[in-house]
Coordinates of N, CA, C and O and ligand atoms in Angstrom, one line a residue:
M1 N 74.3 100.3 96.8 CA 74.6 101.7 96.5 C 75.9 101.8 95.7 O 76.9 101.2 96.1
Q2 N 75.9 102.6 94.7 CA 77.1 102.8 93.9 C 78.2 103.5 94.7 O 77.9 104.5 95.3
I3 N 79.4 103.0 94.7 CA 80.5 103.6 95.4 C 80.9 104.9 94.7 O 81.0 104.9 93.5
T4 N 81.1 105.9 95.4 CA 81.4 107.2 94.8 C 82.9 107.5 94.8 O 83.7 106.9 95.5
E5 N 83.2 108.5 94.0 CA 84.6 108.9 93.9 C 85.1 109.4 95.3 O 86.3 109.2 95.6
E6 N 84.2 110.1 96.0 CA 84.6 110.6 97.3 C 85.0 109.4 98.2 O 86.0 109.4 98.9
Q7 N 84.2 108.3 98.2 CA 84.5 107.1 99.0 C 85.8 106.5 98.6 O 86.6 106.1 99.4
L8 N 86.0 106.5 97.3 CA 87.3 105.9 96.8 C 88.5 106.7 97.3 O 89.5 106.2 97.7
I9 N 88.3 108.0 97.3 CA 89.4 108.9 97.7 C 89.7 108.7 99.2 O 90.8 108.6 99.7
Q10 N 88.6 108.6 100.0 CA 88.8 108.3 101.4 C 89.5 107.0 101.7 O 90.4 106.9 102.5
E11 N 89.1 106.0 100.9 CA 89.7 104.6 101.1 C 91.2 104.6 100.7 O 92.0 103.9 101.3
A12 N 91.5 105.3 99.6 CA 92.9 105.4 99.2 C 93.7 106.1 100.3 O 94.8 105.6 100.6
A13 N 93.2 107.1 100.9 CA 93.9 107.8 102.0 C 94.1 106.9 103.2 O 95.1 106.9 103.8
K14 N 93.1 106.1 103.5 CA 93.2 105.2 104.6 C 94.2 104.1 104.3 O 95.0 103.7 105.2
A15 N 94.2 103.6 103.1 CA 95.2 102.6 102.7 C 96.6 103.1 102.8 O 97.5 102.4 103.2
K16 N 96.8 104.4 102.5 CA 98.1 105.1 102.6 C 98.7 104.9 104.0 O 99.9 104.8 104.2
E17 N 97.8 105.0 105.0 CA 98.3 104.9 106.4 C 98.8 103.5 106.7 O 99.5 103.3 107.7
R18 N 98.4 102.5 105.9 CA 98.9 101.2 106.1 C 100.2 100.9 105.3 O 100.6 99.7 105.3
A19 N 100.7 101.9 104.6 CA 101.9 101.7 103.8 C 103.0 101.1 104.7 O 103.2 101.5 105.9
Y20 N 103.7 100.1 104.1 CA 104.9 99.6 104.8 C 106.1 100.1 104.0 O 106.5 99.6 103.0
C21 N 106.7 101.2 104.5 CA 107.7 101.9 103.7 C 108.8 102.5 104.7 O 109.1 103.7 104.6
P22 N 109.5 101.6 105.5 CA 110.5 102.0 106.4 C 111.7 102.6 105.7 O 112.5 103.3 106.3
Y23 N 111.9 102.3 104.4 CA 113.1 102.7 103.7 C 112.9 104.1 103.0 O 113.8 105.0 103.2
S24 N 111.8 104.2 102.3 CA 111.6 105.5 101.7 C 110.8 106.5 102.5 O 110.8 107.7 102.3
N25 N 110.1 106.0 103.5 CA 109.1 106.8 104.2 C 108.2 107.6 103.3 O 107.7 108.6 103.6
F26 N 107.9 107.0 102.1 CA 107.0 107.7 101.1 C 105.8 106.8 101.1 O 105.8 105.7 100.5
R27 N 104.7 107.3 101.7 CA 103.5 106.5 101.8 C 102.6 106.7 100.6 O 102.4 107.8 100.1
V28 N 102.2 105.6 100.1 CA 101.2 105.6 98.9 C 100.0 104.7 99.2 O 100.2 103.5 99.7
G29 N 98.9 105.2 99.0 CA 97.7 104.3 99.1 C 96.9 104.3 97.8 O 97.0 105.3 97.0
C30 N 96.2 103.2 97.6 CA 95.5 103.1 96.3 C 94.1 102.5 96.6 O 94.0 101.6 97.5
S31 N 93.1 102.9 95.8 CA 91.9 102.2 95.9 C 91.4 102.1 94.4 O 91.8 102.9 93.6
L32 N 90.7 101.1 94.2 CA 90.2 100.9 92.8 C 88.7 100.4 92.8 O 88.3 99.7 93.8
L33 N 88.0 100.8 91.8 CA 86.6 100.3 91.7 C 86.5 99.4 90.5 O 87.0 99.7 89.4
T34 N 85.8 98.3 90.6 CA 85.5 97.5 89.5 C 84.1 97.6 89.0 O 83.2 98.2 89.7
K35 N 83.8 97.2 87.8 CA 82.5 97.4 87.1 C 81.4 96.8 88.0 O 80.3 97.3 87.9
N36 N 81.7 95.8 88.8 CA 80.6 95.2 89.6 C 80.5 95.9 91.0 O 80.0 95.4 92.0
N37 N 81.0 97.2 91.0 CA 80.9 98.0 92.2 C 81.6 97.5 93.4 O 81.1 97.6 94.5
K38 N 82.8 96.9 93.2 CA 83.6 96.4 94.3 C 84.8 97.3 94.5 O 85.4 97.7 93.5
L39 N 85.2 97.5 95.7 CA 86.3 98.3 96.0 C 87.5 97.5 96.5 O 87.3 96.7 97.4
Y40 N 88.7 97.8 96.0 CA 89.9 97.1 96.5 C 90.9 98.2 96.9 O 90.9 99.2 96.2
T41 N 91.7 97.9 97.8 CA 92.7 98.9 98.2 C 94.1 98.2 98.2 O 94.3 97.0 98.2
G42 N 95.1 99.1 98.2 CA 96.5 98.6 98.3 C 97.4 99.7 98.9 O 97.0 100.9 98.9
C43 N 98.5 99.3 99.4 CA 99.5 100.3 99.9 C 100.9 99.8 99.4 O 101.0 98.6 99.0
N44 N 101.9 100.7 99.4 CA 103.2 100.2 99.0 C 103.8 99.3 100.1 O 103.6 99.5 101.3
V45 N 104.4 98.2 99.7 CA 105.0 97.2 100.6 C 106.5 97.1 100.2 O 106.8 96.6 99.2
E46 N 107.3 97.7 101.1 CA 108.8 97.7 100.8 C 109.5 96.5 101.4 O 108.9 95.7 102.1
N47 N 110.8 96.3 101.0 CA 111.5 95.2 101.5 C 113.0 95.6 101.7 O 113.5 96.5 100.9
A48 N 113.7 95.0 102.6 CA 115.1 95.3 102.8 C 115.9 95.0 101.6 O 116.9 95.6 101.4
S49 N 115.4 94.1 100.8 CA 116.0 93.9 99.4 C 115.2 94.8 98.5 O 114.1 94.5 98.0
Y50 N 115.7 96.1 98.3 CA 114.9 97.2 97.8 C 114.2 96.8 96.5 O 113.1 97.3 96.3
G51 N 114.8 96.0 95.7 CA 114.2 95.7 94.4 C 112.8 95.0 94.5 O 112.1 94.9 93.5
L52 N 112.6 94.5 95.7 CA 111.3 93.8 95.9 C 110.1 94.7 96.3 O 109.0 94.2 96.5
C53 N 110.4 96.0 96.4 CA 109.3 96.9 96.8 C 108.2 96.8 95.8 O 108.4 96.8 94.6
V54 N 107.0 96.8 96.3 CA 105.8 96.7 95.4 C 105.0 98.0 95.6 O 104.7 98.4 96.8
C55 N 104.6 98.6 94.6 CA 103.8 99.9 94.6 C 102.3 99.6 95.0 O 101.8 98.5 94.8
A56 N 101.7 100.6 95.6 CA 100.3 100.5 96.1 C 99.4 100.1 95.0 O 98.5 99.3 95.2
E57 N 99.6 100.6 93.8 CA 98.7 100.4 92.7 C 98.7 98.9 92.3 O 97.7 98.3 92.0
R58 N 99.9 98.4 92.2 CA 100.0 97.0 91.8 C 99.5 96.0 92.9 O 98.9 95.0 92.5
V59 N 99.6 96.4 94.1 CA 99.0 95.6 95.2 C 97.5 95.6 95.0 O 96.9 94.5 95.0
A60 N 96.9 96.7 94.8 CA 95.4 96.8 94.7 C 95.0 96.0 93.4 O 94.0 95.3 93.5
I61 N 95.7 96.2 92.3 CA 95.3 95.5 91.1 C 95.4 94.0 91.2 O 94.5 93.3 90.9
C62 N 96.5 93.5 91.9 CA 96.6 92.1 92.1 C 95.5 91.6 93.0 O 95.1 90.4 92.8
K63 N 95.2 92.3 94.0 CA 94.1 91.9 94.9 C 92.8 91.7 94.1 O 92.1 90.7 94.2
A64 N 92.5 92.7 93.2 CA 91.2 92.6 92.5 C 91.2 91.5 91.5 O 90.3 90.7 91.4
V65 N 92.3 91.4 90.7 CA 92.4 90.3 89.7 C 92.4 89.0 90.3 O 91.7 88.0 89.8
S66 N 93.0 88.8 91.5 CA 93.1 87.5 92.1 C 91.7 87.1 92.7 O 91.5 86.0 93.1
E67 N 90.9 88.1 92.9 CA 89.5 87.8 93.4 C 88.5 87.7 92.2 O 87.3 87.6 92.4
G68 N 89.1 87.7 91.0 CA 88.3 87.5 89.8 C 87.7 88.7 89.2 O 86.9 88.7 88.3
D69 N 88.1 89.9 89.7 CA 87.6 91.2 89.2 C 88.6 91.9 88.4 O 89.5 92.5 88.9
R70 N 88.4 91.8 87.1 CA 89.4 92.4 86.2 C 88.9 93.6 85.5 O 89.6 94.3 84.8
Q71 N 87.6 93.9 85.7 CA 87.0 95.0 85.0 C 87.1 96.3 85.8 O 86.2 96.7 86.5
I72 N 88.3 96.9 85.7 CA 88.6 98.0 86.6 C 88.1 99.3 85.9 O 88.5 99.5 84.7
S73 N 87.4 100.1 86.6 CA 86.9 101.4 86.0 C 87.7 102.6 86.5 O 87.9 103.5 85.7
T74 N 88.0 102.6 87.8 CA 88.7 103.8 88.3 C 89.8 103.4 89.3 O 89.6 102.4 90.0
I75 N 90.9 104.1 89.3 CA 92.0 103.9 90.2 C 92.3 105.2 90.9 O 92.5 106.2 90.2
V76 N 92.4 105.2 92.2 CA 92.8 106.4 92.9 C 94.1 106.2 93.6 O 94.4 105.2 94.2
V77 N 95.1 107.1 93.4 CA 96.4 107.0 94.1 C 96.5 108.2 95.0 O 96.3 109.4 94.6
S78 N 96.9 107.9 96.2 CA 97.0 109.0 97.3 C 98.4 109.0 97.9 O 98.9 108.0 98.3
C79 N 99.0 110.2 97.9 CA 100.3 110.4 98.5 C 100.2 111.6 99.4 O 99.3 112.4 99.3
D80 N 101.3 111.8 100.2 CA 101.3 113.0 101.1 C 102.0 114.2 100.4 O 102.4 115.1 101.1
T81 N 102.2 114.1 99.1 CA 102.9 115.2 98.4 C 102.0 116.5 98.3 O 100.8 116.4 98.3
D82 N 102.7 117.6 98.1 CA 101.9 118.9 97.9 C 101.1 118.8 96.6 O 99.9 119.1 96.6
E83 N 101.7 118.3 95.5 CA 101.0 118.1 94.3 C 100.7 116.6 94.1 O 101.6 115.8 94.4
P84 N 99.5 116.2 93.6 CA 99.2 114.8 93.3 C 100.3 114.2 92.4 O 100.8 114.9 91.5
T85 N 100.6 112.9 92.6 CA 101.6 112.3 91.7 C 100.9 111.1 91.0 O 100.1 110.4 91.7
F86 N 101.2 110.9 89.8 CA 100.6 109.8 89.0 C 101.5 108.5 89.2 O 102.6 108.6 89.6
P87 N 100.9 107.4 88.8 CA 101.6 106.1 89.0 C 102.9 106.0 88.3 O 103.1 106.7 87.2
C88 N 103.8 105.3 88.8 CA 105.1 105.1 88.2 C 105.0 104.3 86.9 O 103.9 103.7 86.6
G89 N 106.0 104.2 86.1 CA 106.0 103.5 84.8 C 105.5 102.1 84.9 O 104.7 101.6 84.1
M90 N 106.1 101.4 85.9 CA 105.7 99.9 86.0 C 104.2 99.8 86.3 O 103.5 98.9 85.7
C91 N 103.7 100.7 87.1 CA 102.3 100.6 87.4 C 101.4 101.0 86.2 O 100.3 100.5 86.0
R92 N 101.9 102.0 85.4 CA 101.2 102.4 84.2 C 101.0 101.2 83.3 O 100.0 101.0 82.7
Q93 N 102.1 100.4 83.2 CA 102.1 99.3 82.3 C 101.1 98.2 82.8 O 100.4 97.6 82.1
T94 N 101.0 98.1 84.2 CA 100.1 97.2 84.8 C 98.7 97.7 84.6 O 97.8 96.9 84.3
I95 N 98.5 99.0 84.6 CA 97.1 99.5 84.4 C 96.7 99.3 83.0 O 95.5 98.9 82.7
I96 N 97.6 99.6 82.0 CA 97.1 99.5 80.6 C 96.7 98.1 80.3 O 95.9 97.8 79.4
E97 N 97.3 97.1 80.9 CA 97.0 95.7 80.7 C 95.5 95.5 80.9 O 94.9 94.6 80.2
F98 N 94.9 96.3 81.8 CA 93.4 96.0 82.1 C 92.5 97.1 81.5 O 91.4 97.2 81.8
C99 N 93.1 97.9 80.5 CA 92.3 98.8 79.7 C 92.0 98.0 78.4 O 92.9 97.3 77.9
Y100 N 90.8 98.0 77.9 CA 90.5 97.3 76.7 C 89.5 98.1 75.9 O 88.9 99.0 76.4
P101 N 89.3 97.7 74.6 CA 88.4 98.5 73.8 C 87.1 98.7 74.6 O 86.5 97.7 75.0
G102 N 86.7 99.9 74.7 CA 85.4 100.2 75.5 C 85.6 100.4 76.9 O 84.7 100.7 77.7
N103 N 86.8 100.1 77.5 CA 87.0 100.4 78.9 C 88.4 101.0 79.1 O 89.4 100.2 79.2
D104 N 88.5 102.3 79.2 CA 89.7 102.9 79.7 C 89.6 103.0 81.2 O 88.5 102.7 81.7
I105 N 90.7 103.2 81.9 CA 90.6 103.3 83.3 C 90.8 104.7 83.8 O 91.8 105.3 83.4
K106 N 89.9 105.3 84.5 CA 90.1 106.6 85.0 C 91.1 106.6 86.1 O 91.0 105.8 87.0
I107 N 92.0 107.5 86.1 CA 93.0 107.6 87.2 C 92.8 109.0 87.9 O 92.8 110.0 87.3
I108 N 92.7 108.9 89.2 CA 92.6 110.1 90.0 C 93.8 110.1 91.0 O 94.0 109.1 91.7
A109 N 94.5 111.2 90.9 CA 95.7 111.3 91.8 C 95.4 112.4 92.8 O 94.9 113.5 92.5
I110 N 95.7 112.0 94.1 CA 95.4 112.9 95.2 C 96.7 113.2 96.0 O 97.4 112.3 96.3
G111 N 96.9 114.4 96.3 CA 98.0 114.8 97.2 C 97.5 115.1 98.6 O 96.4 114.7 99.0
K112 N 98.3 115.9 99.3 CA 97.9 116.3 100.7 C 96.5 116.9 100.7 O 95.8 116.6 101.6
D113 N 96.3 117.8 99.8 CA 95.0 118.5 99.7 C 94.0 117.7 98.9 O 94.0 117.8 97.6
H114 N 93.1 117.0 99.5 CA 92.2 116.1 98.8 C 91.2 116.9 97.9 O 90.6 116.3 97.0
S115 N 91.1 118.2 98.1 CA 90.2 118.9 97.3 C 90.7 119.3 96.0 O 90.0 120.0 95.2
K116 N 92.0 118.9 95.7 CA 92.6 119.3 94.4 C 93.1 118.1 93.7 O 94.3 117.9 93.5
P117 N 92.2 117.2 93.3 CA 92.6 116.0 92.6 C 93.1 116.3 91.2 O 92.7 117.3 90.6
K118 N 93.9 115.4 90.6 CA 94.2 115.5 89.2 C 93.7 114.2 88.5 O 93.8 113.2 89.1
Y119 N 93.3 114.4 87.3 CA 92.7 113.3 86.6 C 93.5 112.9 85.3 O 94.0 113.8 84.6
S120 N 93.5 111.6 85.0 CA 94.0 111.2 83.7 C 93.3 109.9 83.4 O 92.4 109.5 84.0
K121 N 93.9 109.1 82.4 CA 93.3 107.8 82.1 C 94.4 106.9 81.7 O 95.5 107.3 81.2
G122 N 94.2 105.6 81.8 CA 95.2 104.6 81.5 C 95.9 104.8 80.2 O 97.1 104.7 80.1
T123 N 95.1 105.0 79.2 CA 95.6 105.1 77.8 C 96.4 106.4 77.6 O 97.2 106.5 76.7
E124 N 96.2 107.4 78.5 CA 96.9 108.7 78.4 C 98.3 108.6 79.0 O 99.2 109.3 78.6
V125 N 98.4 107.9 80.1 CA 99.7 108.0 80.9 C 100.8 107.1 80.4 O 101.9 107.2 80.8
I126 N 100.5 106.2 79.4 CA 101.5 105.4 78.9 C 101.4 105.3 77.3 O 100.8 104.3 76.8
P127 N 101.9 106.3 76.6 CA 101.8 106.3 75.2 C 102.7 105.2 74.6 O 103.7 104.8 75.3
F128 N 102.4 104.6 73.5 CA 103.2 103.6 72.8 C 103.4 102.4 73.7 O 104.4 101.7 73.7
A129 N 102.4 102.1 74.6 CA 102.5 101.0 75.5 C 102.6 99.6 74.8 O 102.1 99.5 73.7
F130 N 103.3 98.7 75.4 CA 103.3 97.3 75.0 C 102.1 96.6 75.5 O 101.8 96.6 76.7
V131 N 101.2 96.1 74.6 CA 99.9 95.6 75.0 C 99.7 94.2 74.5 O 100.4 93.7 73.6
P132 N 98.6 93.5 75.0 CA 98.4 92.1 74.6 C 98.4 91.9 73.1 O 98.8 90.9 72.5
K133 N 97.8 93.0 72.4 CA 97.7 92.9 70.9 C 99.1 92.7 70.3 O 99.2 92.0 69.2
D134 N 100.1 93.2 70.9 CA 101.5 93.1 70.4 C 102.0 91.6 70.4 O 102.9 91.3 69.7
L135 N 101.3 90.8 71.2 CA 101.6 89.4 71.3 C 100.5 88.6 70.6 O 100.4 87.4 70.8
N136 N 99.7 89.3 69.8 CA 98.6 88.7 69.1 C 97.6 88.0 70.1 O 97.1 86.9 69.8
V137 N 97.5 88.6 71.2 CA 96.6 88.0 72.2 C 95.4 89.0 72.4 O 95.6 90.2 72.5
D138 N 94.2 88.4 72.5 CA 93.0 89.2 72.9 C 92.6 88.6 74.2 O 91.9 87.5 74.2
P139 N 92.9 89.3 75.3 CA 92.5 88.6 76.6 C 91.1 88.3 76.8 O 90.7 87.4 77.5
Q140 N 90.2 89.1 76.1 CA 88.8 88.8 76.2 C 88.4 87.5 75.5 O 87.4 86.9 75.9
L141 N 89.1 87.1 74.5 CA 88.8 85.9 73.8 C 89.6 84.7 74.5 O 89.0 83.6 74.6
E142 N 90.8 85.0 74.9 CA 91.6 83.9 75.4 C 91.1 83.4 76.8 O 91.3 82.3 77.1
Q143 N 90.6 84.3 77.6 CA 90.3 83.9 79.0 C 89.0 84.4 79.4 O 88.5 85.5 79.0
K144 N 88.3 83.7 80.2 CA 87.0 84.2 80.8 C 87.3 85.2 81.8 O 88.3 85.2 82.5
Ligands
THU201 N1 105.4 104.0 94.9 C1 104.1 103.6 94.8 O1 103.6 102.9 95.7 N2 103.4 103.9 93.7 C2 103.9 104.7 92.7 O2 103.3 104.9 91.7 C3 105.2 105.4 92.9 C4 106.1 104.8 94.0 C5 106.2 103.6 96.1 C6 107.3 102.6 95.9 C7 108.2 102.9 97.0 O3 107.7 102.1 98.1 C8 107.9 104.3 97.4 O4 106.7 104.7 96.7 C9 109.0 105.3 96.9 O5 109.3 105.1 95.6

């Protein structure tokens, strides 16, 4: 069965509850869907050495990529904010890495009220991004 956006939203909200964020108390959950209909989740993981904090989106992306799933089609970010918030700059750069010709990544941002999602896409949230092409690399040719 094809995983639905509704399921992705539910899983991102569940992942948010697993956030390890004793310093900011700002919970973030993420879920993502890959082209082969697999779902991965992540939450923010903070550290007493603040600079080591990792965002929910990058946790989820690293989980998918490390399992061999790089064809990401949708990412959901869930926070407890009144208005949905979109991924931070570092996460946007990580997301654009996995957008390629013919595959943009749909981004769905969810706040407290799940019924009012906001939508964007990888190529929209980071204009003038630094991308593999800038290094004369085509990841699709370079790597399986
Ligand atoms: N955070 C995320 O997990 N994703 C974002 O896109 C924005 C920020 C986390 C990092 C940190 O643990 C907390 O939210 C406050 O910045």
